[in-house]
Amino acid sequence: MDRVRNVTGKTKRLPRYVREQQMLDAAVQMFARRGYHAASMDEVAELAGVSKPMVYLYLGSKEELFLACIRREAGRLLDAFAGQVNQADAPDQQLWHALRAFFVLVAENRDSWRVLHQQAPAHGEPFAGEVAAMRTAIIAFAADLIDQNIRSRGVSEATEHDVSALAHALVGAGESLADWATEHPDEDPATTARRLMNFAWMGLDNLLHGSIWRP
Amino acid sequence: MDRVRNVTGKTKRLPRYVREQQMLDAAVQMFARRGYHAASMDEVAELAGVSKPMVYLYLGSKEELFLACIRREAGRLLDAFAGQVNQADAPDQQLWHALRAFFVLVAENRDSWRVLHQQAPAHGEPFAGEVAAMRTAIIAFAADLIDQNIRSRGVSEATEHDVSALAHALVGAGESLADWATEHPDEDPATTARRLMNFAWMGLDNLLHGSIWRP
């Protein structure tokens, strides 16, 4: 504790919450760029401008720090969706706003996407489970959006099972396109969102109107 | 070598290739159900009806065995696509045949899909890299299919960049739906393929005809 007190004495006094966020910012960057195993607590501390004991004191072990990063970034991703959808909008506008919010978030936080979609699933439990829970929430969100639009149009043939399958396809397409987008940093995220709208919506729209492709 | 010779003496004499395939079948099943770390060479040997030394002799360490499983299953998956597409067919039929072959393969080899899409990426290199190479090949295949159809229709606005993005979205949707299908073993794989055709093709078809969604 002495060493921690010495260090806090040397650095600017900031509320604990603010310090923690700075450490998490540094940690997300480290984990995304070096990978979980190679990332060091020394580097996280240095990048955050604090001492290593302070990182341990505030956020625990490297495993706990990685988990805290995953939870924060997953929460931000879910908030980005939820904050953008207004049920008074037309169905295509609802999907468009959600997708645009998603690709903007990924474009502005490429390290966050790398941690959630590339690092976390590659290091087993408890990390993979945390990301799986986020994915389940995103799929439920997509299923809700599809379901509400089906019901508002009175297309009664689609079951919960059908909606769940479509939601999985939509989310999978979005994830894959987000990976693609991280390799094309020059592309405007609204353009990426428009790509997915054009791929997915035109198909969904036909489906929701009862226009079905048959072999 | 003595122990191995003893064992081969006890078991039926089969060509080495056949024996190896049996061991790989057993290993895929073990890895898919127990996970890489928990799977034991003893169980693989028992399930394949051979001795553990024979597994080591034929296929090497557990790491090498896991890699051999990934390579065989990835090869089968790529063959399934390539074998089903006839460029003389209409574009929707080409995609339909490829998707149906994919979902049939996944339905008939759920353990194979688990190894490729759930186990391998979760255990770092060299396994993740092997699966990434397969994924790159599948995306290239999808991009080719889209590109040929664009060119045959004379829609000139689509660039290689556009085609690559669409191929990523299509493959991501397929992977996610394959995960969904492994949780719904009662569903006929042709039905799953029809779901993706309806989601993806109707959208692609509009796009290839120059019918564009705009915000």
Coordinates of C-alpha atoms in Angstrom, one line a residue:
Chain A
M1 CA 0.0 0.0 0.0
D2 CA 2.9 2.4 0.7
R3 CA 4.1 2.2 -2.9
V4 CA 0.6 2.9 -4.1
R5 CA 0.3 5.9 -1.8
N6 CA 3.6 7.3 -3.0
V7 CA 2.6 7.0 -6.6
T8 CA -0.8 8.6 -6.1
G9 CA 1.0 11.4 -4.4
K10 CA 3.1 12.0 -7.5
T11 CA 0.4 11.9 -10.0
K12 CA -2.6 14.3 -10.5
R13 CA -5.5 13.5 -8.2
L14 CA -8.3 12.3 -10.3
P15 CA -11.5 10.5 -9.2
R16 CA -11.2 6.8 -9.1
Y17 CA -13.7 6.3 -11.9
V18 CA -11.7 8.5 -14.3
R19 CA -8.4 6.8 -13.5
E20 CA -10.0 3.4 -14.0
Q21 CA -11.3 4.5 -17.4
Q22 CA -7.8 5.7 -18.4
M23 CA -6.4 2.3 -17.3
L24 CA -9.1 0.5 -19.3
D25 CA -8.4 2.6 -22.4
A26 CA -4.7 1.7 -22.1
A27 CA -5.5 -2.0 -21.5
V28 CA -7.8 -2.3 -24.5
Q29 CA -5.1 -0.8 -26.7
M30 CA -2.5 -3.2 -25.3
F31 CA -4.6 -6.3 -25.5
A32 CA -5.8 -5.4 -29.1
R33 CA -2.3 -4.8 -30.4
R34 CA -0.2 -7.3 -28.5
G35 CA -2.7 -10.1 -27.7
Y36 CA -3.6 -11.3 -24.2
H37 CA -0.5 -13.3 -23.5
A38 CA 2.0 -10.7 -24.7
A39 CA 0.4 -7.7 -23.2
S40 CA 2.2 -6.7 -20.0
M41 CA 0.8 -4.9 -16.9
D42 CA 4.0 -2.7 -17.1
E43 CA 3.0 -1.4 -20.5
V44 CA -0.6 -0.8 -19.5
A45 CA 0.6 1.2 -16.5
E46 CA 3.0 3.2 -18.5
L47 CA 0.5 3.9 -21.2
A48 CA -2.1 5.0 -18.6
G49 CA 0.5 7.1 -16.8
V50 CA 0.1 5.3 -13.5
S51 CA 2.2 2.8 -11.5
K52 CA 1.7 -0.9 -12.0
P53 CA 0.6 -1.4 -8.3
M54 CA -2.2 1.1 -9.0
V55 CA -3.4 -1.0 -11.9
Y56 CA -3.4 -4.1 -9.7
L57 CA -5.1 -2.1 -6.9
Y58 CA -7.9 -0.7 -9.0
L59 CA -8.5 -3.4 -11.5
G60 CA -6.9 -6.6 -10.2
S61 CA -4.9 -9.3 -12.1
K62 CA -4.3 -9.3 -15.8
E63 CA -7.2 -11.8 -16.2
E64 CA -9.5 -9.4 -14.2
L65 CA -8.3 -6.5 -16.3
F66 CA -9.0 -8.3 -19.5
L67 CA -12.5 -9.2 -18.3
A68 CA -13.1 -5.6 -17.3
C69 CA -12.1 -4.5 -20.8
I70 CA -14.4 -7.0 -22.4
R71 CA -17.4 -6.0 -20.2
R72 CA -16.9 -2.3 -20.8
E73 CA -16.5 -2.6 -24.6
A74 CA -19.5 -5.0 -24.8
G75 CA -21.6 -2.6 -22.8
R76 CA -20.7 0.3 -25.1
L77 CA -21.6 -1.8 -28.2
L78 CA -25.0 -2.7 -26.8
D79 CA -25.7 0.9 -25.8
A80 CA -24.8 2.0 -29.3
F81 CA -27.5 -0.1 -30.7
A82 CA -30.1 0.6 -28.1
G83 CA -29.6 4.3 -28.2
Q84 CA -30.1 4.6 -32.0
V85 CA -33.4 2.8 -32.6
N86 CA -36.7 4.7 -32.4
Q87 CA -39.7 2.5 -32.9
A88 CA -41.6 5.3 -34.5
D89 CA -39.2 5.2 -37.5
A90 CA -39.9 3.1 -40.6
P91 CA -38.4 -0.4 -40.4
D92 CA -35.6 0.3 -42.8
Q93 CA -34.7 3.5 -40.9
Q94 CA -34.5 1.5 -37.6
L95 CA -32.1 -1.0 -39.1
W96 CA -30.1 1.7 -40.8
H97 CA -29.6 3.7 -37.6
A98 CA -28.6 0.6 -35.7
L99 CA -26.1 -0.5 -38.3
R100 CA -24.7 2.9 -38.8
A101 CA -24.2 3.2 -35.0
F102 CA -22.5 -0.1 -35.0
F103 CA -20.0 0.6 -37.8
V104 CA -19.3 4.1 -36.5
L105 CA -18.4 2.5 -33.1
V106 CA -16.2 -0.1 -34.7
A107 CA -14.5 2.5 -36.9
E108 CA -13.8 4.8 -33.9
N109 CA -12.8 1.9 -31.6
R110 CA -11.0 -0.6 -33.8
D111 CA -9.0 -1.8 -30.7
S112 CA -12.3 -2.4 -28.9
W113 CA -13.6 -4.6 -31.8
R114 CA -10.3 -6.5 -31.9
V115 CA -10.6 -7.3 -28.2
L116 CA -14.2 -8.3 -28.4
H117 CA -14.2 -10.3 -31.7
Q118 CA -10.6 -11.5 -32.1
Q119 CA -8.8 -11.6 -28.7
A120 CA -11.6 -12.6 -26.3
P121 CA -12.9 -15.7 -28.1
A122 CA -9.4 -16.9 -28.6
H123 CA -8.6 -17.2 -24.9
G124 CA -11.3 -19.6 -23.6
E125 CA -13.3 -19.0 -20.4
P126 CA -14.3 -16.8 -18.8
F127 CA -13.6 -14.4 -21.7
A128 CA -15.3 -16.3 -24.5
G129 CA -18.5 -16.7 -22.3
E130 CA -18.6 -12.9 -21.8
V131 CA -18.5 -12.3 -25.5
A132 CA -21.0 -15.0 -26.2
A133 CA -23.4 -13.3 -23.7
M134 CA -23.0 -10.0 -25.6
R135 CA -23.6 -11.7 -28.9
T136 CA -26.8 -13.3 -27.5
A137 CA -28.0 -9.8 -26.5
I138 CA -27.2 -8.4 -30.0
I139 CA -29.1 -11.3 -31.7
A140 CA -32.1 -10.8 -29.4
F141 CA -32.0 -7.1 -30.3
A142 CA -31.9 -7.9 -34.0
A143 CA -34.7 -10.5 -33.6
D144 CA -36.9 -7.9 -31.8
L145 CA -36.4 -5.5 -34.6
I146 CA -37.3 -8.0 -37.2
D147 CA -40.2 -9.4 -35.1
Q148 CA -41.8 -6.0 -34.5
N149 CA -41.7 -5.2 -38.2
I150 CA -43.2 -8.6 -39.1
R151 CA -46.0 -8.1 -36.7
S152 CA -46.7 -4.5 -37.8
R153 CA -47.0 -5.7 -41.4
G154 CA -49.3 -8.6 -40.4
V155 CA -47.1 -11.2 -42.1
S156 CA -48.2 -14.1 -39.9
E157 CA -46.3 -17.0 -41.3
A158 CA -43.0 -16.2 -39.7
T159 CA -42.4 -18.1 -36.5
E160 CA -40.0 -17.3 -33.6
H161 CA -37.8 -19.9 -35.1
D162 CA -37.7 -18.1 -38.5
V163 CA -37.0 -14.8 -36.9
S164 CA -34.2 -16.2 -34.8
A165 CA -32.5 -17.7 -37.9
L166 CA -32.8 -14.4 -39.7
A167 CA -31.3 -12.5 -36.7
H168 CA -28.4 -14.9 -36.6
A169 CA -27.7 -14.4 -40.4
L170 CA -27.9 -10.6 -40.0
V171 CA -25.6 -10.4 -37.0
G172 CA -23.1 -12.8 -38.6
A173 CA -23.1 -10.7 -41.7
G174 CA -22.5 -7.6 -39.6
E175 CA -19.6 -9.1 -37.6
S176 CA -17.9 -10.4 -40.8
L177 CA -18.3 -7.0 -42.4
A178 CA -16.9 -5.3 -39.3
D179 CA -13.8 -7.5 -39.5
W180 CA -13.5 -6.5 -43.2
A181 CA -13.9 -2.8 -42.2
T182 CA -11.0 -3.0 -39.7
E183 CA -8.8 -4.0 -42.6
H184 CA -10.1 -1.0 -44.7
P185 CA -9.6 1.9 -42.3
D186 CA -10.1 4.5 -45.1
E187 CA -13.7 3.6 -45.6
D188 CA -16.4 5.8 -44.1
P189 CA -18.5 3.7 -41.6
A190 CA -21.7 5.0 -43.1
T191 CA -20.6 3.5 -46.4
T192 CA -20.0 0.1 -44.7
A193 CA -23.4 0.4 -43.0
R194 CA -24.9 1.1 -46.5
R195 CA -23.3 -2.0 -47.8
L196 CA -25.0 -4.2 -45.2
M197 CA -28.3 -2.4 -45.7
N198 CA -28.1 -3.2 -49.4
F199 CA -27.1 -6.7 -48.8
A200 CA -29.5 -7.5 -46.0
W201 CA -32.4 -5.1 -46.1
M202 CA -33.4 -5.6 -49.7
G203 CA -33.6 -9.3 -48.9
L204 CA -35.4 -8.8 -45.6
D205 CA -37.8 -6.3 -47.2
N206 CA -38.8 -8.9 -49.8
L207 CA -39.2 -11.5 -47.1
L208 CA -41.3 -9.2 -44.9
H209 CA -43.5 -8.5 -47.9
G210 CA -44.0 -12.2 -48.5
S211 CA -41.9 -12.4 -51.6
I212 CA -40.1 -15.7 -51.2
W213 CA -37.2 -17.3 -53.1
R214 CA -37.8 -20.9 -53.9
P215 CA -35.4 -23.5 -55.3
Chain B
M1 CA 8.3 -50.0 -32.2
D2 CA 7.8 -53.4 -30.6
R3 CA 4.6 -52.3 -28.8
V4 CA 3.2 -50.9 -32.0
R5 CA 4.0 -54.0 -33.9
N6 CA 2.3 -56.1 -31.2
V7 CA -0.8 -54.0 -31.5
T8 CA -1.0 -54.0 -35.3
G9 CA -0.7 -57.7 -35.0
K10 CA -3.7 -57.9 -32.8
T11 CA -6.0 -55.7 -34.8
K12 CA -7.3 -56.2 -38.3
R13 CA -4.8 -55.3 -41.0
L14 CA -6.0 -52.2 -42.7
P15 CA -4.2 -49.8 -45.1
R16 CA -2.5 -47.0 -43.3
Y17 CA -4.7 -44.4 -45.0
V18 CA -7.9 -46.1 -43.8
R19 CA -6.5 -46.4 -40.2
E20 CA -5.6 -42.7 -40.2
Q21 CA -9.0 -41.7 -41.4
Q22 CA -10.5 -43.8 -38.5
M23 CA -8.3 -42.1 -36.0
L24 CA -9.1 -38.7 -37.4
D25 CA -12.8 -39.5 -37.2
A26 CA -12.4 -40.4 -33.6
A27 CA -10.2 -37.3 -32.9
V28 CA -12.7 -34.9 -34.5
Q29 CA -15.5 -36.4 -32.3
M30 CA -13.3 -36.1 -29.1
F31 CA -12.1 -32.5 -29.8
A32 CA -15.6 -31.3 -30.7
R33 CA -17.2 -32.8 -27.6
R34 CA -14.5 -32.4 -24.9
G35 CA -12.6 -29.4 -26.2
Y36 CA -8.9 -29.4 -27.1
H37 CA -7.5 -29.4 -23.6
A38 CA -9.8 -32.1 -22.1
A39 CA -9.6 -34.5 -25.1
S40 CA -7.2 -37.3 -24.3
M41 CA -5.1 -39.4 -26.6
D42 CA -6.3 -42.5 -24.7
E43 CA -9.9 -41.8 -25.6
V44 CA -9.1 -41.1 -29.2
A45 CA -7.2 -44.4 -29.4
E46 CA -10.1 -46.3 -27.6
L47 CA -12.7 -44.7 -29.9
A48 CA -10.7 -45.6 -33.0
G49 CA -10.1 -49.1 -31.7
V50 CA -6.3 -48.8 -31.9
S51 CA -3.5 -48.4 -29.3
K52 CA -2.3 -45.0 -28.2
P53 CA 1.2 -45.6 -29.5
M54 CA -0.3 -46.2 -32.9
V55 CA -2.1 -42.8 -32.8
Y56 CA 1.3 -41.2 -31.9
L57 CA 3.1 -43.1 -34.6
Y58 CA 0.6 -42.3 -37.4
L59 CA -0.5 -38.8 -36.5
G60 CA 2.0 -37.4 -34.0
S61 CA 1.4 -35.3 -30.9
K62 CA -2.0 -34.1 -29.7
E63 CA -1.2 -30.7 -31.3
E64 CA -0.4 -32.4 -34.6
L65 CA -3.5 -34.5 -34.4
F66 CA -5.7 -31.5 -33.8
L67 CA -4.0 -29.7 -36.8
A68 CA -4.6 -32.8 -39.0
C69 CA -8.3 -32.8 -38.0
I70 CA -8.6 -29.1 -38.9
R71 CA -6.9 -29.6 -42.2
R72 CA -9.0 -32.6 -43.2
E73 CA -12.3 -30.9 -42.2
A74 CA -11.4 -27.6 -43.9
G75 CA -10.5 -29.5 -47.1
R76 CA -13.8 -31.3 -47.0
L77 CA -15.7 -28.0 -46.6
L78 CA -13.9 -26.4 -49.5
D79 CA -14.5 -29.4 -51.7
A80 CA -18.2 -29.4 -50.8
F81 CA -18.5 -25.9 -52.3
A82 CA -16.3 -26.4 -55.3
G83 CA -18.0 -29.6 -56.2
Q84 CA -21.5 -28.1 -56.3
V85 CA -21.1 -25.1 -58.5
N86 CA -21.7 -25.3 -62.2
Q87 CA -21.0 -22.0 -64.0
A88 CA -23.6 -22.9 -66.6
D89 CA -26.3 -22.6 -64.0
A90 CA -28.3 -19.4 -63.3
P91 CA -26.7 -17.3 -60.6
D92 CA -29.3 -18.0 -58.0
Q93 CA -28.9 -21.8 -58.7
Q94 CA -25.2 -21.6 -58.3
L95 CA -25.5 -19.9 -54.9
W96 CA -28.3 -22.3 -53.9
H97 CA -26.2 -25.4 -54.7
A98 CA -23.2 -24.0 -52.8
L99 CA -25.2 -23.1 -49.7
R100 CA -27.2 -26.4 -49.7
A101 CA -23.9 -28.3 -50.0
F102 CA -22.5 -26.3 -47.1
F103 CA -25.5 -26.8 -44.7
V104 CA -25.8 -30.5 -45.6
L105 CA -22.1 -31.0 -44.7
V106 CA -22.5 -29.1 -41.4
A107 CA -25.7 -31.1 -40.6
E108 CA -24.0 -34.4 -41.3
N109 CA -20.7 -33.4 -39.6
R110 CA -21.7 -31.2 -36.6
D111 CA -18.5 -32.2 -34.8
S112 CA -16.5 -31.1 -37.8
W113 CA -18.1 -27.7 -37.7
R114 CA -17.5 -27.4 -33.9
V115 CA -13.8 -28.2 -34.4
L116 CA -13.5 -25.7 -37.3
H117 CA -15.6 -22.8 -36.0
Q118 CA -15.6 -23.2 -32.2
Q119 CA -12.6 -25.2 -31.1
A120 CA -9.8 -24.2 -33.5
P121 CA -10.2 -20.4 -33.2
A122 CA -10.2 -20.7 -29.4
H123 CA -6.8 -22.2 -29.2
G124 CA -4.5 -19.7 -30.9
E125 CA -1.8 -20.6 -33.4
P126 CA -1.2 -22.6 -35.4
F127 CA -4.9 -23.7 -35.3
A128 CA -6.5 -20.3 -35.7
G129 CA -4.3 -19.5 -38.7
E130 CA -5.3 -22.8 -40.4
V131 CA -9.0 -21.9 -40.0
A132 CA -8.3 -18.3 -41.1
A133 CA -6.8 -19.6 -44.3
M134 CA -9.9 -21.8 -45.0
R135 CA -12.1 -18.8 -44.4
T136 CA -10.1 -16.7 -46.8
A137 CA -10.5 -19.4 -49.4
I138 CA -14.3 -19.5 -48.8
I139 CA -14.6 -15.8 -49.1
A140 CA -12.6 -15.8 -52.3
F141 CA -15.0 -18.5 -53.6
A142 CA -18.0 -16.3 -52.7
A143 CA -16.4 -13.2 -54.2
D144 CA -15.7 -15.1 -57.5
L145 CA -19.3 -16.3 -57.6
I146 CA -20.6 -12.7 -57.1
D147 CA -18.1 -11.2 -59.4
Q148 CA -18.9 -13.6 -62.3
N149 CA -22.5 -12.8 -62.0
I150 CA -21.9 -9.1 -61.9
R151 CA -19.8 -9.3 -65.0
S152 CA -22.3 -11.5 -66.8
R153 CA -25.0 -8.9 -66.2
G154 CA -22.8 -6.0 -67.3
V155 CA -23.3 -4.1 -64.0
S156 CA -20.0 -2.2 -64.1
E157 CA -20.2 0.0 -61.1
A158 CA -19.2 -2.7 -58.6
T159 CA -15.5 -2.7 -57.8
E160 CA -13.4 -5.5 -56.4
H161 CA -13.7 -3.7 -53.0
D162 CA -17.5 -3.8 -53.2
V163 CA -17.5 -7.5 -54.2
S164 CA -15.1 -8.3 -51.3
A165 CA -17.4 -6.6 -48.8
L166 CA -20.4 -8.5 -50.1
A167 CA -18.5 -11.8 -49.9
H168 CA -17.6 -11.1 -46.3
A169 CA -21.2 -10.4 -45.4
L170 CA -22.4 -13.5 -47.1
V171 CA -19.9 -15.8 -45.5
G172 CA -20.5 -14.2 -42.1
A173 CA -24.2 -14.8 -42.4
G174 CA -23.6 -18.4 -43.5
E175 CA -21.2 -19.1 -40.5
S176 CA -23.6 -17.6 -38.0
L177 CA -26.6 -19.6 -39.5
A178 CA -24.5 -22.8 -39.3
D179 CA -23.9 -22.2 -35.6
W180 CA -27.6 -21.6 -35.2
A181 CA -28.3 -24.8 -37.2
T182 CA -26.1 -26.9 -34.9
E183 CA -28.4 -25.9 -32.1
H184 CA -31.4 -26.9 -34.1
P185 CA -30.5 -30.4 -35.2
D186 CA -34.1 -31.2 -36.2
E187 CA -34.0 -28.8 -39.1
D188 CA -33.5 -30.1 -42.6
P189 CA -30.3 -28.5 -44.0
A190 CA -32.1 -27.6 -47.3
T191 CA -34.5 -25.5 -45.1
T192 CA -31.5 -23.7 -43.5
A193 CA -30.0 -23.1 -47.0
R194 CA -33.3 -21.7 -48.1
R195 CA -33.3 -19.3 -45.2
L196 CA -30.0 -17.9 -46.2
M197 CA -31.0 -17.7 -49.9
N198 CA -34.1 -15.7 -48.9
F199 CA -32.1 -13.5 -46.6
A200 CA -29.1 -13.0 -48.9
W201 CA -30.1 -13.7 -52.5
M202 CA -33.2 -11.4 -52.7
G203 CA -30.9 -8.6 -51.5
L204 CA -28.0 -9.5 -53.8
D205 CA -30.4 -10.0 -56.7
N206 CA -31.7 -6.4 -56.2
L207 CA -28.1 -5.2 -56.0
L208 CA -27.0 -7.0 -59.1
H209 CA -29.9 -5.5 -61.0
G210 CA -28.7 -2.0 -59.8
S211 CA -31.6 -1.6 -57.4
I212 CA -30.0 0.2 -54.5
W213 CA -31.2 1.1 -51.0
R214 CA -30.3 4.6 -50.0
P215 CA -30.7 6.2 -46.6

